[in-house]
XYZ file of C-alpha atoms in Angstrom:
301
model
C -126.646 120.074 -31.846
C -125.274 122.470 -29.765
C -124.688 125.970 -32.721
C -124.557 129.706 -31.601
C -125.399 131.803 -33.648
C -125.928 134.905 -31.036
C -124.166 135.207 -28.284
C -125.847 137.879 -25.278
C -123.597 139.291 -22.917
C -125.226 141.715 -20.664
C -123.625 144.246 -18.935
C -123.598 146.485 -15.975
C -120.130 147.840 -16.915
C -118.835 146.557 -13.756
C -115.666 144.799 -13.421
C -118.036 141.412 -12.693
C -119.582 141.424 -15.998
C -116.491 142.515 -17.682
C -115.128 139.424 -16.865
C -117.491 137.538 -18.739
C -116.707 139.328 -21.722
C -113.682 137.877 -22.927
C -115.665 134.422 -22.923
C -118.660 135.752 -24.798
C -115.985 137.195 -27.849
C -113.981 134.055 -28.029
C -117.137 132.377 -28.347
C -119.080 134.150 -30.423
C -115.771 134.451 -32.918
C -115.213 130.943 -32.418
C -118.729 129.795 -33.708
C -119.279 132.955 -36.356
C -121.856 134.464 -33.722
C -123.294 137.905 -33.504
C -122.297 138.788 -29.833
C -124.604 141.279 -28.565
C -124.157 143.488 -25.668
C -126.646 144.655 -23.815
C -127.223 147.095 -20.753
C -129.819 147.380 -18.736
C -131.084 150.423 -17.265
C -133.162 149.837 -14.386
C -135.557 152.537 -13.442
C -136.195 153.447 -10.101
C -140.017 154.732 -8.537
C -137.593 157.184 -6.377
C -136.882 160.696 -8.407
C -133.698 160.787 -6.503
C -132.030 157.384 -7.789
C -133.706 157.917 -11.109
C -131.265 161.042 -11.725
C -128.192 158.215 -10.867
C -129.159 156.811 -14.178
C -126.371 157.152 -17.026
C -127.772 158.961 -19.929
C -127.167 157.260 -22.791
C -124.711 159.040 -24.537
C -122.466 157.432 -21.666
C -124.179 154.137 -21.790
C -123.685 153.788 -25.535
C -120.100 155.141 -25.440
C -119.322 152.873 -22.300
C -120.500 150.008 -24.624
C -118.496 150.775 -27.818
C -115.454 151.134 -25.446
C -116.058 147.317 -24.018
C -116.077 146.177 -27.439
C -112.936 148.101 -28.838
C -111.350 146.369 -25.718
C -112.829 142.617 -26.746
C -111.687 143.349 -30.595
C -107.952 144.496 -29.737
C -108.058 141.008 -27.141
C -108.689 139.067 -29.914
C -106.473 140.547 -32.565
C -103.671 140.184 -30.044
C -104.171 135.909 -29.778
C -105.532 135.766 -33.408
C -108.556 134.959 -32.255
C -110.619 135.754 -35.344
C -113.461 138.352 -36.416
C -116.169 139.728 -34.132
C -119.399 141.013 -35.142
C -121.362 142.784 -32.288
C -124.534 144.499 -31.817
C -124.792 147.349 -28.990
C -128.281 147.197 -26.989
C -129.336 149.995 -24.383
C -132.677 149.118 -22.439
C -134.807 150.833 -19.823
C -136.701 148.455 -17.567
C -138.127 148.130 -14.427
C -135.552 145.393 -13.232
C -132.541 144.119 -14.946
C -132.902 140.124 -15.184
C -136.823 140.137 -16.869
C -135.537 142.410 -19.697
C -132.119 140.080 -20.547
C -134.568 137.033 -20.424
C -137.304 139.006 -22.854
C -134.768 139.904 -25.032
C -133.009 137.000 -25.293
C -136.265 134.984 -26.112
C -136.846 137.960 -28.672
C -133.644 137.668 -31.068
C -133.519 133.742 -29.703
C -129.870 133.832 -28.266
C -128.441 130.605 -28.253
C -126.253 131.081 -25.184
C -126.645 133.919 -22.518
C -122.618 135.118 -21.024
C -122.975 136.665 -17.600
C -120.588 137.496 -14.943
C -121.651 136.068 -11.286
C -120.545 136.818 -7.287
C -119.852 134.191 -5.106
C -122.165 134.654 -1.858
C -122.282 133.880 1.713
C -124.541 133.226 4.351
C -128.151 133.981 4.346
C -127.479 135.602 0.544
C -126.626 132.029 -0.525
C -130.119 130.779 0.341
C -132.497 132.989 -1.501
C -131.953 133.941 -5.094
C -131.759 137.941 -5.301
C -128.796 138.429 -8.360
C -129.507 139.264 -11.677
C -127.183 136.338 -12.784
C -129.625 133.713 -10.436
C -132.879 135.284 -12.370
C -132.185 135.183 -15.668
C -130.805 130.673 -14.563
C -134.491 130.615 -13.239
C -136.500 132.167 -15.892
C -134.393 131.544 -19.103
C -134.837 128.581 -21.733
C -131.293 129.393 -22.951
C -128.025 128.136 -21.992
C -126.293 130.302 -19.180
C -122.300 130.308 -19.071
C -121.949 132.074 -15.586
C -118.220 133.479 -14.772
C -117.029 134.095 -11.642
C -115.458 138.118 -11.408
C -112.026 136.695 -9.942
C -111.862 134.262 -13.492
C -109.139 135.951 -15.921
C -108.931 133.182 -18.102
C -110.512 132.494 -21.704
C -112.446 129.615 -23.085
C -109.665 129.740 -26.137
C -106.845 129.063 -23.388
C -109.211 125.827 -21.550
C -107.500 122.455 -20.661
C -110.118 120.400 -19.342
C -113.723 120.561 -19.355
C -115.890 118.956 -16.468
C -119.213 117.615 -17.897
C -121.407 116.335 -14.968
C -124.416 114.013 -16.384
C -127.137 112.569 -14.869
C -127.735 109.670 -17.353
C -131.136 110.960 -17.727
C -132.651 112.851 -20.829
C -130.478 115.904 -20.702
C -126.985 113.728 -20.507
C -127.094 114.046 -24.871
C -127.159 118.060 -24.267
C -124.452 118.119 -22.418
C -121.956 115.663 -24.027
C -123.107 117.686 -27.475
C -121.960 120.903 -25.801
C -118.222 119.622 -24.257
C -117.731 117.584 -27.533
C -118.384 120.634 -29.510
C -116.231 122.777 -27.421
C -113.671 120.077 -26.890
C -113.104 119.517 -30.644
C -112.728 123.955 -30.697
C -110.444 124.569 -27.923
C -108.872 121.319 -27.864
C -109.853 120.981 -23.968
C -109.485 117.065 -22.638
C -113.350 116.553 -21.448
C -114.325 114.293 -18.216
C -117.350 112.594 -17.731
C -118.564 112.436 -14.400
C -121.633 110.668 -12.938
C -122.143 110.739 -9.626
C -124.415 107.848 -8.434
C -126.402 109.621 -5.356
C -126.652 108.039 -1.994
C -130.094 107.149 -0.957
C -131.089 109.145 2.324
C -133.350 106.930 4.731
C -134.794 108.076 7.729
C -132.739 107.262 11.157
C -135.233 105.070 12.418
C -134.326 102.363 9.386
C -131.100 102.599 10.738
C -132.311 99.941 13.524
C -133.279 97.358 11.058
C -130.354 95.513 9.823
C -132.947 92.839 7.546
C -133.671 95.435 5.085
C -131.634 94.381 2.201
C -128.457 96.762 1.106
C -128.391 98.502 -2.098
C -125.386 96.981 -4.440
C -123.614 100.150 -4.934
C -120.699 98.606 -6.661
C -123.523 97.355 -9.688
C -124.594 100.848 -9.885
C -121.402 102.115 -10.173
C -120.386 99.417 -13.126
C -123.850 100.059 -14.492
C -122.914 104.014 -14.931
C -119.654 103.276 -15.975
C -120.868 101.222 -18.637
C -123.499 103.641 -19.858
C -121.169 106.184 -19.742
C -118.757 104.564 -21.658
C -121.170 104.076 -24.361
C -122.319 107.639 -24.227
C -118.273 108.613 -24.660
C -118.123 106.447 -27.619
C -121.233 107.819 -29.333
C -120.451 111.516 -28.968
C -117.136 111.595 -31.228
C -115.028 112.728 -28.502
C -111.167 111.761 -29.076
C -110.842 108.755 -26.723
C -107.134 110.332 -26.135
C -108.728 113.176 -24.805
C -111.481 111.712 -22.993
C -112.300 109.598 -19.793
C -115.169 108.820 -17.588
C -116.060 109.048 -13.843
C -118.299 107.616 -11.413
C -118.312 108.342 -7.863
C -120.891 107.927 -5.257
C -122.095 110.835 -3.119
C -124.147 114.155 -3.489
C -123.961 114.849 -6.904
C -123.589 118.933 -5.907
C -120.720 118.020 -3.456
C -118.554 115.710 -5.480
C -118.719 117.894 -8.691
C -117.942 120.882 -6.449
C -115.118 118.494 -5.007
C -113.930 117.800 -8.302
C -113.888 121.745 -9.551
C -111.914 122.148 -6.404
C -109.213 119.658 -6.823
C -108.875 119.693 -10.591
C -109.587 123.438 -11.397
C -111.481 122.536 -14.569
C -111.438 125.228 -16.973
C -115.186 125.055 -17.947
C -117.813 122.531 -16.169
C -120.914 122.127 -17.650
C -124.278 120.835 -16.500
C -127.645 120.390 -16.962
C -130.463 122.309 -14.782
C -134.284 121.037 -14.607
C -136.934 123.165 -14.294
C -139.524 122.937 -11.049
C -142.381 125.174 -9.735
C -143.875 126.641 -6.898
C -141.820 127.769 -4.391
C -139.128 125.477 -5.211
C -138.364 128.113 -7.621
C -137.566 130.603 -4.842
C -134.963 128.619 -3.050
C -131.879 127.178 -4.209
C -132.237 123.280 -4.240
C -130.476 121.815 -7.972
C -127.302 120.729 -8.430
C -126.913 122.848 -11.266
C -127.351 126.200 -8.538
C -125.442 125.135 -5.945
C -122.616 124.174 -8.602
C -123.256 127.587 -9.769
C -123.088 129.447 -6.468
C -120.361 127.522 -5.225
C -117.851 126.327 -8.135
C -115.010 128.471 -8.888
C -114.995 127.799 -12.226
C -116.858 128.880 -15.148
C -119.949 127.147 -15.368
C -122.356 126.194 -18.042
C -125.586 125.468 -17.734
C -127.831 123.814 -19.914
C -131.671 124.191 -19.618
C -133.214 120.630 -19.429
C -136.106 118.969 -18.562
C -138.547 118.134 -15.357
C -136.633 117.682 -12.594
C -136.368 114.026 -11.364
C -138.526 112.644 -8.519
């Protein structure tokens, strides 16, 4: 079942990962989670930079001022009681230490504030934010810094399932979150077009695939899933569409501005790891809403 019972936030005390802040408190309130907020202080093999480092005096005083701000945010909506824990680190690099010490106090969702990208940055994985999605067994809610919004003030929530293993994971997590906030929750399964090489193109014998099965197939399976999950059917529904999966959810966060999407990732080796590829990244990279993702299992062949 999807529980939290600590919530990590990390910090750089920027205004990107301050926006991820108000998420991680009405979470962590929400659920009666610690919400622990940690900063990172990477050190630097240059004597120069290393003197750039806040001590930390600053670092801890920085952090007891984000969480006055997250209490009096809550108080102000009635958003209930916060308990928080204040973590300073010195590593090496940032995104090694938040994925240690999450697997040390075994946080059950990791809150981090993301940048969208462009170009040749959008093609090789360099953030902190795309790190700790690589490395991390946890669950990742990544917020965009231009997102203002709270999960307590959500309308919709966009769950995107494959119909594969992880699809239980991430109805658990909208139907818990649903039945919180009161969000309506979509289920969307995209059935993916094949892609053949050109050459096949000049045999019409081969026989077409029955797309309009597959879709009644998913919609079938995902109607079951709906019913099984114990989301209100008023506040409920279920998609299928046929395309890239990473383009018609992005489509959909586009033309519905879904207050929270959440899907599942799947882990791969070798140098896939080093280049974006998943749906759940390029969802990630690209969406414009928040986005949750789930950790799940080997990716698909």
């Amino acid at each position: 079942m999807f529980e939290l019972e600590i919530v990590l936030a990390p910090t750089d005390l920027s205004e990107g990962s301050r926006s991820a802040l108000p998420f991680a408190a009405h979470l962590a309130a929400a659920f009666d989670a610690e919400l622990h907020l940690l900063y990172v202080n990477e050190l630097h093999s240059d004597p120069s930079k290393a003197r750039e480092l806040p001590s930390s005096e600053e670092v801890r005083a920085s952090l007891d001022a984000e969480v006055g701000a997250l209490l009096e945010r809550l108080e102000g909506i009635g958003g209930g009681e916060l308990r928080t824990k204040t973590v300073e680190l010195r590593a090496v690099e940032a995104a090694p230490a938040i994925v240690d010490y999450a697997d040390e106090v075994g946080a059950d969702l990791i809150v981090m504030g993301t940048h969208g990208r462009r170009g040749l940055g959008r093609l090789f994985l360099g953030s902190v934010t795309d790190t700790v999605l690589r490395h991390t067994s946890c669950p990742v809610l990544t917020v965009r810094h231009e997102v203002e919004i709270s999960p307590s003030e959500q309308g919709r929530i966009l769950a995107a399932i494959d119909l594969d293993a992880t699809s239980q994971r991430v109805v658990e997590a909208a139907t818990r979150l649903s039945a919180w906030s009161g969000a309506e929750v979509e289920l969307l399964h995209v059935v993916e077009l094949p892609h053949h090489p050109v050459v096949y193109e000049a045999f019409p014998e081969l026989p077409e695939i029955g797309f309009e099965e597959l879709e009644d197939e998913a919609k079938s399976r995902l109607e079951s899933i709906c019913s099984e999950s114990g989301l209100d059917p008023r506040r409920s529904r279920c998609t299928v569409k046929v395309g890239s999966p990473a383009e018609v959810i992005l489509d959909e966060i586009e033309a519905d501005k879904p207050d929270l999407v959440v899907v599942a990732s799947h882990t791969r080796g070798g140098l896939d790891r080093a280049l974006l590829g998943s749906v759940a990244e390029r969802v990630v990279q690209r969406s414009s809403s928040p986005v949750m993702v789930l950790p799940g299992g080997a990716e698909p062949e």
